[in-house]
Amino acid sequence: MFIIEKSIRECRKCNLCKTALNAVCGEGNIDSSVVFIGEAPGQTEDETGRPFVGRAGKLLESLLNEIGKKREEIWIGNIIKHRPPQNRDPLPEEISLCQPFLKAQLATIDPKLIVTLGRFSMNYFYPAGKITNDHGKLRKVGKYYVYPVYHPAAALRNPTFAKTLKEDFVKIPKVLEFIDKGAK
Ligand code: URA
């Protein structure tokens, strides 16, 4: 993981590194059976070099606590490692240039379950997915089980998304149990 993180910090393949303060590689327990993947760093993440440490991160932490997990127990990362200016949506080219890093990180961690936070993260694993339709539905993508949920930042803006995010989130322990029992 150290070598991957070094490559992320040294990456100059797109322009995001020119405006970002820090790369946000991801953090947490690389032996975790479940990982949480967001979109891209926001301002606080850019300033600290850590994923999900702003308001959306606080919500993520409280949801994790609801399912009996602390953030140090799991791994949290993003599909994009440098902050897009003004938190704009990542461009297709940026996603594709950054894609090998998350791929390598997931190969190292080899999680049982990937929880995607928001549509960009879900579309990294299945590009045709629609978050309004596919949230809360477990799917096998290659060797990984992927479980999409709404992005915590979307939940902070919209009470309906907040309710749905919580409903989907509290099912994660059951989803893990289902996978453990040898889901096909
Ligand atoms: N939103 C994301 O998608 N990722 C972060 O790390 C923070 C906010």
mmCIF file with all atom_site columns, C-alpha atoms and ligand atoms in Angstrom:
data_model
loop_
_atom_site.group_PDB
_atom_site.id
_atom_site.type_symbol
_atom_site.label_atom_id
_atom_site.label_alt_id
_atom_site.label_comp_id
_atom_site.label_asym_id
_atom_site.label_entity_id
_atom_site.label_seq_id
_atom_site.pdbx_PDB_ins_code
_atom_site.Cartn_x
_atom_site.Cartn_y
_atom_site.Cartn_z
_atom_site.occupancy
_atom_site.B_iso_or_equiv
_atom_site.pdbx_formal_charge
_atom_site.auth_seq_id
_atom_site.auth_comp_id
_atom_site.auth_asym_id
_atom_site.auth_atom_id
_atom_site.pdbx_PDB_model_num
ATOM   1   C CA . MET A 1 1   ? 0.000   0.000   0.000   1.00 0.00 ? 1   MET A CA 1
ATOM   2   C CA . PHE A 1 2   ? 2.896   2.343   0.788   1.00 0.00 ? 2   PHE A CA 1
ATOM   3   C CA . ILE A 1 3   ? 4.169   2.152   -2.819  1.00 0.00 ? 3   ILE A CA 1
ATOM   4   C CA . ILE A 1 4   ? 0.679   2.866   -4.205  1.00 0.00 ? 4   ILE A CA 1
ATOM   5   C CA . GLU A 1 5   ? 0.337   5.874   -1.917  1.00 0.00 ? 5   GLU A CA 1
ATOM   6   C CA . LYS A 1 6   ? 3.729   7.173   -2.993  1.00 0.00 ? 6   LYS A CA 1
ATOM   7   C CA . SER A 1 7   ? 2.638   6.923   -6.648  1.00 0.00 ? 7   SER A CA 1
ATOM   8   C CA . ILE A 1 8   ? -0.607  8.758   -5.830  1.00 0.00 ? 8   ILE A CA 1
ATOM   9   C CA . ARG A 1 9   ? 1.299   11.604  -4.159  1.00 0.00 ? 9   ARG A CA 1
ATOM   10  C CA . GLU A 1 10  ? 3.686   11.848  -7.080  1.00 0.00 ? 10  GLU A CA 1
ATOM   11  C CA . CYS A 1 11  ? 0.986   11.602  -9.767  1.00 0.00 ? 11  CYS A CA 1
ATOM   12  C CA . ARG A 1 12  ? 0.920   14.483  -12.266 1.00 0.00 ? 12  ARG A CA 1
ATOM   13  C CA . LYS A 1 13  ? -1.236  12.798  -14.925 1.00 0.00 ? 13  LYS A CA 1
ATOM   14  C CA . CYS A 1 14  ? -4.107  15.291  -14.750 1.00 0.00 ? 14  CYS A CA 1
ATOM   15  C CA . ASN A 1 15  ? -4.438  18.933  -13.733 1.00 0.00 ? 15  ASN A CA 1
ATOM   16  C CA . LEU A 1 16  ? -6.060  18.334  -10.348 1.00 0.00 ? 16  LEU A CA 1
ATOM   17  C CA . CYS A 1 17  ? -2.682  18.077  -8.636  1.00 0.00 ? 17  CYS A CA 1
ATOM   18  C CA . LYS A 1 18  ? -1.948  21.672  -9.707  1.00 0.00 ? 18  LYS A CA 1
ATOM   19  C CA . THR A 1 19  ? -4.759  23.139  -7.590  1.00 0.00 ? 19  THR A CA 1
ATOM   20  C CA . ALA A 1 20  ? -4.980  20.569  -4.788  1.00 0.00 ? 20  ALA A CA 1
ATOM   21  C CA . LEU A 1 21  ? -3.047  21.068  -1.544  1.00 0.00 ? 21  LEU A CA 1
ATOM   22  C CA . ASN A 1 22  ? -2.679  17.371  -0.736  1.00 0.00 ? 22  ASN A CA 1
ATOM   23  C CA . ALA A 1 23  ? -3.361  14.006  -2.283  1.00 0.00 ? 23  ALA A CA 1
ATOM   24  C CA . VAL A 1 24  ? -5.973  12.030  -0.350  1.00 0.00 ? 24  VAL A CA 1
ATOM   25  C CA . CYS A 1 25  ? -4.894  8.427   -0.735  1.00 0.00 ? 25  CYS A CA 1
ATOM   26  C CA . GLY A 1 26  ? -7.424  6.765   1.574   1.00 0.00 ? 26  GLY A CA 1
ATOM   27  C CA . GLU A 1 27  ? -6.993  5.432   5.100   1.00 0.00 ? 27  GLU A CA 1
ATOM   28  C CA . GLY A 1 28  ? -8.017  2.804   7.571   1.00 0.00 ? 28  GLY A CA 1
ATOM   29  C CA . ASN A 1 29  ? -7.725  -0.888  8.154   1.00 0.00 ? 29  ASN A CA 1
ATOM   30  C CA . ILE A 1 30  ? -6.362  -2.643  5.077   1.00 0.00 ? 30  ILE A CA 1
ATOM   31  C CA . ASP A 1 31  ? -7.446  -5.987  6.568   1.00 0.00 ? 31  ASP A CA 1
ATOM   32  C CA . SER A 1 32  ? -11.074 -4.870  6.710   1.00 0.00 ? 32  SER A CA 1
ATOM   33  C CA . SER A 1 33  ? -13.641 -7.040  4.930   1.00 0.00 ? 33  SER A CA 1
ATOM   34  C CA . VAL A 1 34  ? -15.616 -3.943  3.978   1.00 0.00 ? 34  VAL A CA 1
ATOM   35  C CA . VAL A 1 35  ? -14.443 -0.726  2.315   1.00 0.00 ? 35  VAL A CA 1
ATOM   36  C CA . PHE A 1 36  ? -16.286 2.552   1.691   1.00 0.00 ? 36  PHE A CA 1
ATOM   37  C CA . ILE A 1 37  ? -15.529 4.404   -1.521  1.00 0.00 ? 37  ILE A CA 1
ATOM   38  C CA . GLY A 1 38  ? -16.480 8.035   -2.107  1.00 0.00 ? 38  GLY A CA 1
ATOM   39  C CA . GLU A 1 39  ? -16.065 10.375  -5.024  1.00 0.00 ? 39  GLU A CA 1
ATOM   40  C CA . ALA A 1 40  ? -13.292 12.923  -4.484  1.00 0.00 ? 40  ALA A CA 1
ATOM   41  C CA . PRO A 1 41  ? -11.777 14.978  -1.671  1.00 0.00 ? 41  PRO A CA 1
ATOM   42  C CA . GLY A 1 42  ? -13.559 18.169  -0.634  1.00 0.00 ? 42  GLY A CA 1
ATOM   43  C CA . GLN A 1 43  ? -11.987 21.182  1.040   1.00 0.00 ? 43  GLN A CA 1
ATOM   44  C CA . THR A 1 44  ? -11.310 19.684  4.484   1.00 0.00 ? 44  THR A CA 1
ATOM   45  C CA . GLU A 1 45  ? -9.972  16.482  2.943   1.00 0.00 ? 45  GLU A CA 1
ATOM   46  C CA . ASP A 1 46  ? -7.701  18.544  0.668   1.00 0.00 ? 46  ASP A CA 1
ATOM   47  C CA . GLU A 1 47  ? -6.399  20.520  3.642   1.00 0.00 ? 47  GLU A CA 1
ATOM   48  C CA . THR A 1 48  ? -5.754  17.465  5.806   1.00 0.00 ? 48  THR A CA 1
ATOM   49  C CA . GLY A 1 49  ? -4.909  14.774  3.236   1.00 0.00 ? 49  GLY A CA 1
ATOM   50  C CA . ARG A 1 50  ? -7.544  12.508  4.861   1.00 0.00 ? 50  ARG A CA 1
ATOM   51  C CA . PRO A 1 51  ? -10.784 11.150  3.359   1.00 0.00 ? 51  PRO A CA 1
ATOM   52  C CA . PHE A 1 52  ? -14.217 12.044  4.730   1.00 0.00 ? 52  PHE A CA 1
ATOM   53  C CA . VAL A 1 53  ? -13.203 14.389  7.530   1.00 0.00 ? 53  VAL A CA 1
ATOM   54  C CA . GLY A 1 54  ? -15.659 17.218  6.744   1.00 0.00 ? 54  GLY A CA 1
ATOM   55  C CA . ARG A 1 55  ? -19.433 17.309  7.354   1.00 0.00 ? 55  ARG A CA 1
ATOM   56  C CA . ALA A 1 56  ? -20.129 14.352  5.065   1.00 0.00 ? 56  ALA A CA 1
ATOM   57  C CA . GLY A 1 57  ? -17.428 12.457  6.959   1.00 0.00 ? 57  GLY A CA 1
ATOM   58  C CA . LYS A 1 58  ? -19.112 13.146  10.299  1.00 0.00 ? 58  LYS A CA 1
ATOM   59  C CA . LEU A 1 59  ? -22.342 11.705  8.909   1.00 0.00 ? 59  LEU A CA 1
ATOM   60  C CA . LEU A 1 60  ? -20.465 8.689   7.553   1.00 0.00 ? 60  LEU A CA 1
ATOM   61  C CA . GLU A 1 61  ? -18.904 8.125   10.990  1.00 0.00 ? 61  GLU A CA 1
ATOM   62  C CA . SER A 1 62  ? -22.274 8.286   12.736  1.00 0.00 ? 62  SER A CA 1
ATOM   63  C CA . LEU A 1 63  ? -23.741 5.797   10.236  1.00 0.00 ? 63  LEU A CA 1
ATOM   64  C CA . LEU A 1 64  ? -20.760 3.511   10.826  1.00 0.00 ? 64  LEU A CA 1
ATOM   65  C CA . ASN A 1 65  ? -21.372 3.739   14.574  1.00 0.00 ? 65  ASN A CA 1
ATOM   66  C CA . GLU A 1 66  ? -25.004 2.729   13.998  1.00 0.00 ? 66  GLU A CA 1
ATOM   67  C CA . ILE A 1 67  ? -23.817 -0.532  12.464  1.00 0.00 ? 67  ILE A CA 1
ATOM   68  C CA . GLY A 1 68  ? -21.313 -1.049  15.277  1.00 0.00 ? 68  GLY A CA 1
ATOM   69  C CA . LYS A 1 69  ? -18.193 -0.010  13.403  1.00 0.00 ? 69  LYS A CA 1
ATOM   70  C CA . LYS A 1 70  ? -15.581 2.644   14.101  1.00 0.00 ? 70  LYS A CA 1
ATOM   71  C CA . ARG A 1 71  ? -13.913 4.353   11.172  1.00 0.00 ? 71  ARG A CA 1
ATOM   72  C CA . GLU A 1 72  ? -10.483 2.934   12.157  1.00 0.00 ? 72  GLU A CA 1
ATOM   73  C CA . GLU A 1 73  ? -11.885 -0.586  11.727  1.00 0.00 ? 73  GLU A CA 1
ATOM   74  C CA . ILE A 1 74  ? -12.714 -0.155  8.060   1.00 0.00 ? 74  ILE A CA 1
ATOM   75  C CA . TRP A 1 75  ? -10.976 1.349   5.020   1.00 0.00 ? 75  TRP A CA 1
ATOM   76  C CA . ILE A 1 76  ? -12.192 4.558   3.375   1.00 0.00 ? 76  ILE A CA 1
ATOM   77  C CA . GLY A 1 77  ? -11.061 5.794   -0.027  1.00 0.00 ? 77  GLY A CA 1
ATOM   78  C CA . ASN A 1 78  ? -12.125 7.743   -3.079  1.00 0.00 ? 78  ASN A CA 1
ATOM   79  C CA . ILE A 1 79  ? -12.099 7.198   -6.823  1.00 0.00 ? 79  ILE A CA 1
ATOM   80  C CA . ILE A 1 80  ? -10.348 10.569  -7.325  1.00 0.00 ? 80  ILE A CA 1
ATOM   81  C CA . LYS A 1 81  ? -7.314  11.341  -5.180  1.00 0.00 ? 81  LYS A CA 1
ATOM   82  C CA . HIS A 1 82  ? -6.930  15.117  -5.662  1.00 0.00 ? 82  HIS A CA 1
ATOM   83  C CA . ARG A 1 83  ? -9.669  17.670  -5.001  1.00 0.00 ? 83  ARG A CA 1
ATOM   84  C CA . PRO A 1 84  ? -11.481 19.022  -8.075  1.00 0.00 ? 84  PRO A CA 1
ATOM   85  C CA . PRO A 1 85  ? -11.546 22.862  -7.935  1.00 0.00 ? 85  PRO A CA 1
ATOM   86  C CA . GLN A 1 86  ? -14.680 24.218  -6.206  1.00 0.00 ? 86  GLN A CA 1
ATOM   87  C CA . ASN A 1 87  ? -15.746 20.577  -5.658  1.00 0.00 ? 87  ASN A CA 1
ATOM   88  C CA . ARG A 1 88  ? -16.916 20.291  -9.259  1.00 0.00 ? 88  ARG A CA 1
ATOM   89  C CA . ASP A 1 89  ? -17.803 16.855  -10.603 1.00 0.00 ? 89  ASP A CA 1
ATOM   90  C CA . PRO A 1 90  ? -14.767 14.862  -11.685 1.00 0.00 ? 90  PRO A CA 1
ATOM   91  C CA . LEU A 1 91  ? -14.286 14.736  -15.472 1.00 0.00 ? 91  LEU A CA 1
ATOM   92  C CA . PRO A 1 92  ? -14.388 11.393  -17.313 1.00 0.00 ? 92  PRO A CA 1
ATOM   93  C CA . GLU A 1 93  ? -10.700 11.816  -18.199 1.00 0.00 ? 93  GLU A CA 1
ATOM   94  C CA . GLU A 1 94  ? -9.747  12.429  -14.545 1.00 0.00 ? 94  GLU A CA 1
ATOM   95  C CA . ILE A 1 95  ? -11.702 9.354   -13.475 1.00 0.00 ? 95  ILE A CA 1
ATOM   96  C CA . SER A 1 96  ? -10.028 7.215   -16.066 1.00 0.00 ? 96  SER A CA 1
ATOM   97  C CA . LEU A 1 97  ? -6.503  8.494   -15.267 1.00 0.00 ? 97  LEU A CA 1
ATOM   98  C CA . CYS A 1 98  ? -7.042  7.953   -11.511 1.00 0.00 ? 98  CYS A CA 1
ATOM   99  C CA . GLN A 1 99  ? -8.722  4.568   -11.946 1.00 0.00 ? 99  GLN A CA 1
ATOM   100 C CA . PRO A 1 100 ? -5.570  2.399   -11.641 1.00 0.00 ? 100 PRO A CA 1
ATOM   101 C CA . PHE A 1 101 ? -4.880  3.663   -8.107  1.00 0.00 ? 101 PHE A CA 1
ATOM   102 C CA . LEU A 1 102 ? -8.154  2.468   -6.599  1.00 0.00 ? 102 LEU A CA 1
ATOM   103 C CA . LYS A 1 103 ? -7.852  -0.741  -8.590  1.00 0.00 ? 103 LYS A CA 1
ATOM   104 C CA . ALA A 1 104 ? -4.435  -1.395  -7.040  1.00 0.00 ? 104 ALA A CA 1
ATOM   105 C CA . GLN A 1 105 ? -5.652  -0.434  -3.556  1.00 0.00 ? 105 GLN A CA 1
ATOM   106 C CA . LEU A 1 106 ? -8.597  -2.830  -3.810  1.00 0.00 ? 106 LEU A CA 1
ATOM   107 C CA . ALA A 1 107 ? -6.320  -5.601  -5.078  1.00 0.00 ? 107 ALA A CA 1
ATOM   108 C CA . THR A 1 108 ? -4.172  -5.083  -1.951  1.00 0.00 ? 108 THR A CA 1
ATOM   109 C CA . ILE A 1 109 ? -7.091  -4.978  0.493   1.00 0.00 ? 109 ILE A CA 1
ATOM   110 C CA . ASP A 1 110 ? -9.163  -7.662  -1.260  1.00 0.00 ? 110 ASP A CA 1
ATOM   111 C CA . PRO A 1 111 ? -12.405 -6.703  0.539   1.00 0.00 ? 111 PRO A CA 1
ATOM   112 C CA . LYS A 1 112 ? -15.451 -8.913  0.787   1.00 0.00 ? 112 LYS A CA 1
ATOM   113 C CA . LEU A 1 113 ? -17.747 -5.948  0.238   1.00 0.00 ? 113 LEU A CA 1
ATOM   114 C CA . ILE A 1 114 ? -17.361 -2.540  -1.417  1.00 0.00 ? 114 ILE A CA 1
ATOM   115 C CA . VAL A 1 115 ? -19.887 0.079   -0.311  1.00 0.00 ? 115 VAL A CA 1
ATOM   116 C CA . THR A 1 116 ? -19.990 2.836   -2.912  1.00 0.00 ? 116 THR A CA 1
ATOM   117 C CA . LEU A 1 117 ? -20.977 6.294   -1.716  1.00 0.00 ? 117 LEU A CA 1
ATOM   118 C CA . GLY A 1 118 ? -22.793 8.211   -4.436  1.00 0.00 ? 118 GLY A CA 1
ATOM   119 C CA . ARG A 1 119 ? -23.230 7.802   -8.158  1.00 0.00 ? 119 ARG A CA 1
ATOM   120 C CA . PHE A 1 120 ? -19.657 8.459   -9.331  1.00 0.00 ? 120 PHE A CA 1
ATOM   121 C CA . SER A 1 121 ? -18.334 5.732   -7.103  1.00 0.00 ? 121 SER A CA 1
ATOM   122 C CA . MET A 1 122 ? -21.097 3.320   -8.165  1.00 0.00 ? 122 MET A CA 1
ATOM   123 C CA . ASN A 1 123 ? -20.444 4.111   -11.829 1.00 0.00 ? 123 ASN A CA 1
ATOM   124 C CA . TYR A 1 124 ? -16.743 3.298   -11.346 1.00 0.00 ? 124 TYR A CA 1
ATOM   125 C CA . PHE A 1 125 ? -17.871 -0.315  -10.823 1.00 0.00 ? 125 PHE A CA 1
ATOM   126 C CA . TYR A 1 126 ? -20.854 -0.395  -13.177 1.00 0.00 ? 126 TYR A CA 1
ATOM   127 C CA . PRO A 1 127 ? -21.077 2.555   -15.513 1.00 0.00 ? 127 PRO A CA 1
ATOM   128 C CA . ALA A 1 128 ? -24.698 1.972   -16.547 1.00 0.00 ? 128 ALA A CA 1
ATOM   129 C CA . GLY A 1 129 ? -25.977 2.071   -12.942 1.00 0.00 ? 129 GLY A CA 1
ATOM   130 C CA . LYS A 1 130 ? -28.486 4.698   -11.805 1.00 0.00 ? 130 LYS A CA 1
ATOM   131 C CA . ILE A 1 131 ? -28.202 5.581   -8.126  1.00 0.00 ? 131 ILE A CA 1
ATOM   132 C CA . THR A 1 132 ? -31.951 6.266   -7.754  1.00 0.00 ? 132 THR A CA 1
ATOM   133 C CA . ASN A 1 133 ? -32.658 2.730   -8.914  1.00 0.00 ? 133 ASN A CA 1
ATOM   134 C CA . ASP A 1 134 ? -29.612 0.760   -7.795  1.00 0.00 ? 134 ASP A CA 1
ATOM   135 C CA . HIS A 1 135 ? -28.989 2.061   -4.262  1.00 0.00 ? 135 HIS A CA 1
ATOM   136 C CA . GLY A 1 136 ? -29.365 -0.626  -1.617  1.00 0.00 ? 136 GLY A CA 1
ATOM   137 C CA . LYS A 1 137 ? -29.012 -3.473  -4.146  1.00 0.00 ? 137 LYS A CA 1
ATOM   138 C CA . LEU A 1 138 ? -26.081 -5.841  -3.843  1.00 0.00 ? 138 LEU A CA 1
ATOM   139 C CA . ARG A 1 139 ? -24.371 -6.765  -7.089  1.00 0.00 ? 139 ARG A CA 1
ATOM   140 C CA . LYS A 1 140 ? -21.353 -8.855  -8.019  1.00 0.00 ? 140 LYS A CA 1
ATOM   141 C CA . VAL A 1 141 ? -18.918 -6.991  -10.268 1.00 0.00 ? 141 VAL A CA 1
ATOM   142 C CA . GLY A 1 142 ? -16.034 -9.227  -11.294 1.00 0.00 ? 142 GLY A CA 1
ATOM   143 C CA . LYS A 1 143 ? -14.682 -10.648 -8.053  1.00 0.00 ? 143 LYS A CA 1
ATOM   144 C CA . TYR A 1 144 ? -16.213 -7.954  -5.819  1.00 0.00 ? 144 TYR A CA 1
ATOM   145 C CA . TYR A 1 145 ? -19.592 -7.537  -4.175  1.00 0.00 ? 145 TYR A CA 1
ATOM   146 C CA . VAL A 1 146 ? -20.669 -3.922  -4.583  1.00 0.00 ? 146 VAL A CA 1
ATOM   147 C CA . TYR A 1 147 ? -23.398 -2.269  -2.507  1.00 0.00 ? 147 TYR A CA 1
ATOM   148 C CA . PRO A 1 148 ? -24.280 1.284   -3.633  1.00 0.00 ? 148 PRO A CA 1
ATOM   149 C CA . VAL A 1 149 ? -25.730 3.848   -1.259  1.00 0.00 ? 149 VAL A CA 1
ATOM   150 C CA . TYR A 1 150 ? -26.389 7.579   -1.590  1.00 0.00 ? 150 TYR A CA 1
ATOM   151 C CA . HIS A 1 151 ? -23.496 9.929   -0.913  1.00 0.00 ? 151 HIS A CA 1
ATOM   152 C CA . PRO A 1 152 ? -23.535 11.372  2.654   1.00 0.00 ? 152 PRO A CA 1
ATOM   153 C CA . ALA A 1 153 ? -23.145 14.886  1.153   1.00 0.00 ? 153 ALA A CA 1
ATOM   154 C CA . ALA A 1 154 ? -26.353 14.356  -0.841  1.00 0.00 ? 154 ALA A CA 1
ATOM   155 C CA . ALA A 1 155 ? -28.038 13.207  2.380   1.00 0.00 ? 155 ALA A CA 1
ATOM   156 C CA . LEU A 1 156 ? -26.961 16.434  4.104   1.00 0.00 ? 156 LEU A CA 1
ATOM   157 C CA . ARG A 1 157 ? -28.726 18.414  1.374   1.00 0.00 ? 157 ARG A CA 1
ATOM   158 C CA . ASN A 1 158 ? -31.887 16.330  1.076   1.00 0.00 ? 158 ASN A CA 1
ATOM   159 C CA . PRO A 1 159 ? -33.860 14.692  3.945   1.00 0.00 ? 159 PRO A CA 1
ATOM   160 C CA . THR A 1 160 ? -35.331 12.050  1.596   1.00 0.00 ? 160 THR A CA 1
ATOM   161 C CA . PHE A 1 161 ? -31.833 10.942  0.568   1.00 0.00 ? 161 PHE A CA 1
ATOM   162 C CA . ALA A 1 162 ? -30.812 10.991  4.249   1.00 0.00 ? 162 ALA A CA 1
ATOM   163 C CA . LYS A 1 163 ? -33.628 8.599   5.143   1.00 0.00 ? 163 LYS A CA 1
ATOM   164 C CA . THR A 1 164 ? -32.817 6.271   2.242   1.00 0.00 ? 164 THR A CA 1
ATOM   165 C CA . LEU A 1 165 ? -29.093 6.356   3.027   1.00 0.00 ? 165 LEU A CA 1
ATOM   166 C CA . LYS A 1 166 ? -29.767 5.304   6.615   1.00 0.00 ? 166 LYS A CA 1
ATOM   167 C CA . GLU A 1 167 ? -32.172 2.545   5.550   1.00 0.00 ? 167 GLU A CA 1
ATOM   168 C CA . ASP A 1 168 ? -29.605 1.138   3.118   1.00 0.00 ? 168 ASP A CA 1
ATOM   169 C CA . PHE A 1 169 ? -26.720 1.562   5.551   1.00 0.00 ? 169 PHE A CA 1
ATOM   170 C CA . VAL A 1 170 ? -28.300 -0.371  8.418   1.00 0.00 ? 170 VAL A CA 1
ATOM   171 C CA . LYS A 1 171 ? -28.622 -3.361  6.067   1.00 0.00 ? 171 LYS A CA 1
ATOM   172 C CA . ILE A 1 172 ? -24.823 -3.612  5.666   1.00 0.00 ? 172 ILE A CA 1
ATOM   173 C CA . PRO A 1 173 ? -24.348 -6.183  8.490   1.00 0.00 ? 173 PRO A CA 1
ATOM   174 C CA . LYS A 1 174 ? -27.009 -8.405  6.863   1.00 0.00 ? 174 LYS A CA 1
ATOM   175 C CA . VAL A 1 175 ? -25.358 -7.937  3.461   1.00 0.00 ? 175 VAL A CA 1
ATOM   176 C CA . LEU A 1 176 ? -22.029 -9.073  4.965   1.00 0.00 ? 176 LEU A CA 1
ATOM   177 C CA . GLU A 1 177 ? -23.738 -12.070 6.561   1.00 0.00 ? 177 GLU A CA 1
ATOM   178 C CA . PHE A 1 178 ? -25.309 -12.965 3.222   1.00 0.00 ? 178 PHE A CA 1
ATOM   179 C CA . ILE A 1 179 ? -21.892 -12.828 1.527   1.00 0.00 ? 179 ILE A CA 1
ATOM   180 C CA . ASP A 1 180 ? -20.346 -14.890 4.344   1.00 0.00 ? 180 ASP A CA 1
ATOM   181 C CA . LYS A 1 181 ? -22.949 -17.569 3.826   1.00 0.00 ? 181 LYS A CA 1
ATOM   182 C CA . GLY A 1 182 ? -21.614 -17.977 0.305   1.00 0.00 ? 182 GLY A CA 1
ATOM   183 C CA . ALA A 1 183 ? -23.925 -15.764 -1.751  1.00 0.00 ? 183 ALA A CA 1
ATOM   184 C CA . LYS A 1 184 ? -23.707 -16.533 -5.445  1.00 0.00 ? 184 LYS A CA 1
HETATM 185 N N1 . URA B 2 .   ? -16.763 13.421  -0.356  1.00 0.00 ? 1   URA B N1 1
HETATM 186 C C1 . URA B 2 .   ? -16.153 12.396  -0.962  1.00 0.00 ? 1   URA B C1 1
HETATM 187 O O1 . URA B 2 .   ? -16.662 11.813  -1.906  1.00 0.00 ? 1   URA B O1 1
HETATM 188 N N2 . URA B 2 .   ? -14.977 12.021  -0.471  1.00 0.00 ? 1   URA B N2 1
HETATM 189 C C2 . URA B 2 .   ? -14.386 12.572  0.570   1.00 0.00 ? 1   URA B C2 1
HETATM 190 O O2 . URA B 2 .   ? -13.307 12.153  0.959   1.00 0.00 ? 1   URA B O2 1
HETATM 191 C C3 . URA B 2 .   ? -15.065 13.643  1.185   1.00 0.00 ? 1   URA B C3 1
HETATM 192 C C4 . URA B 2 .   ? -16.248 14.059  0.714   1.00 0.00 ? 1   URA B C4 1
#
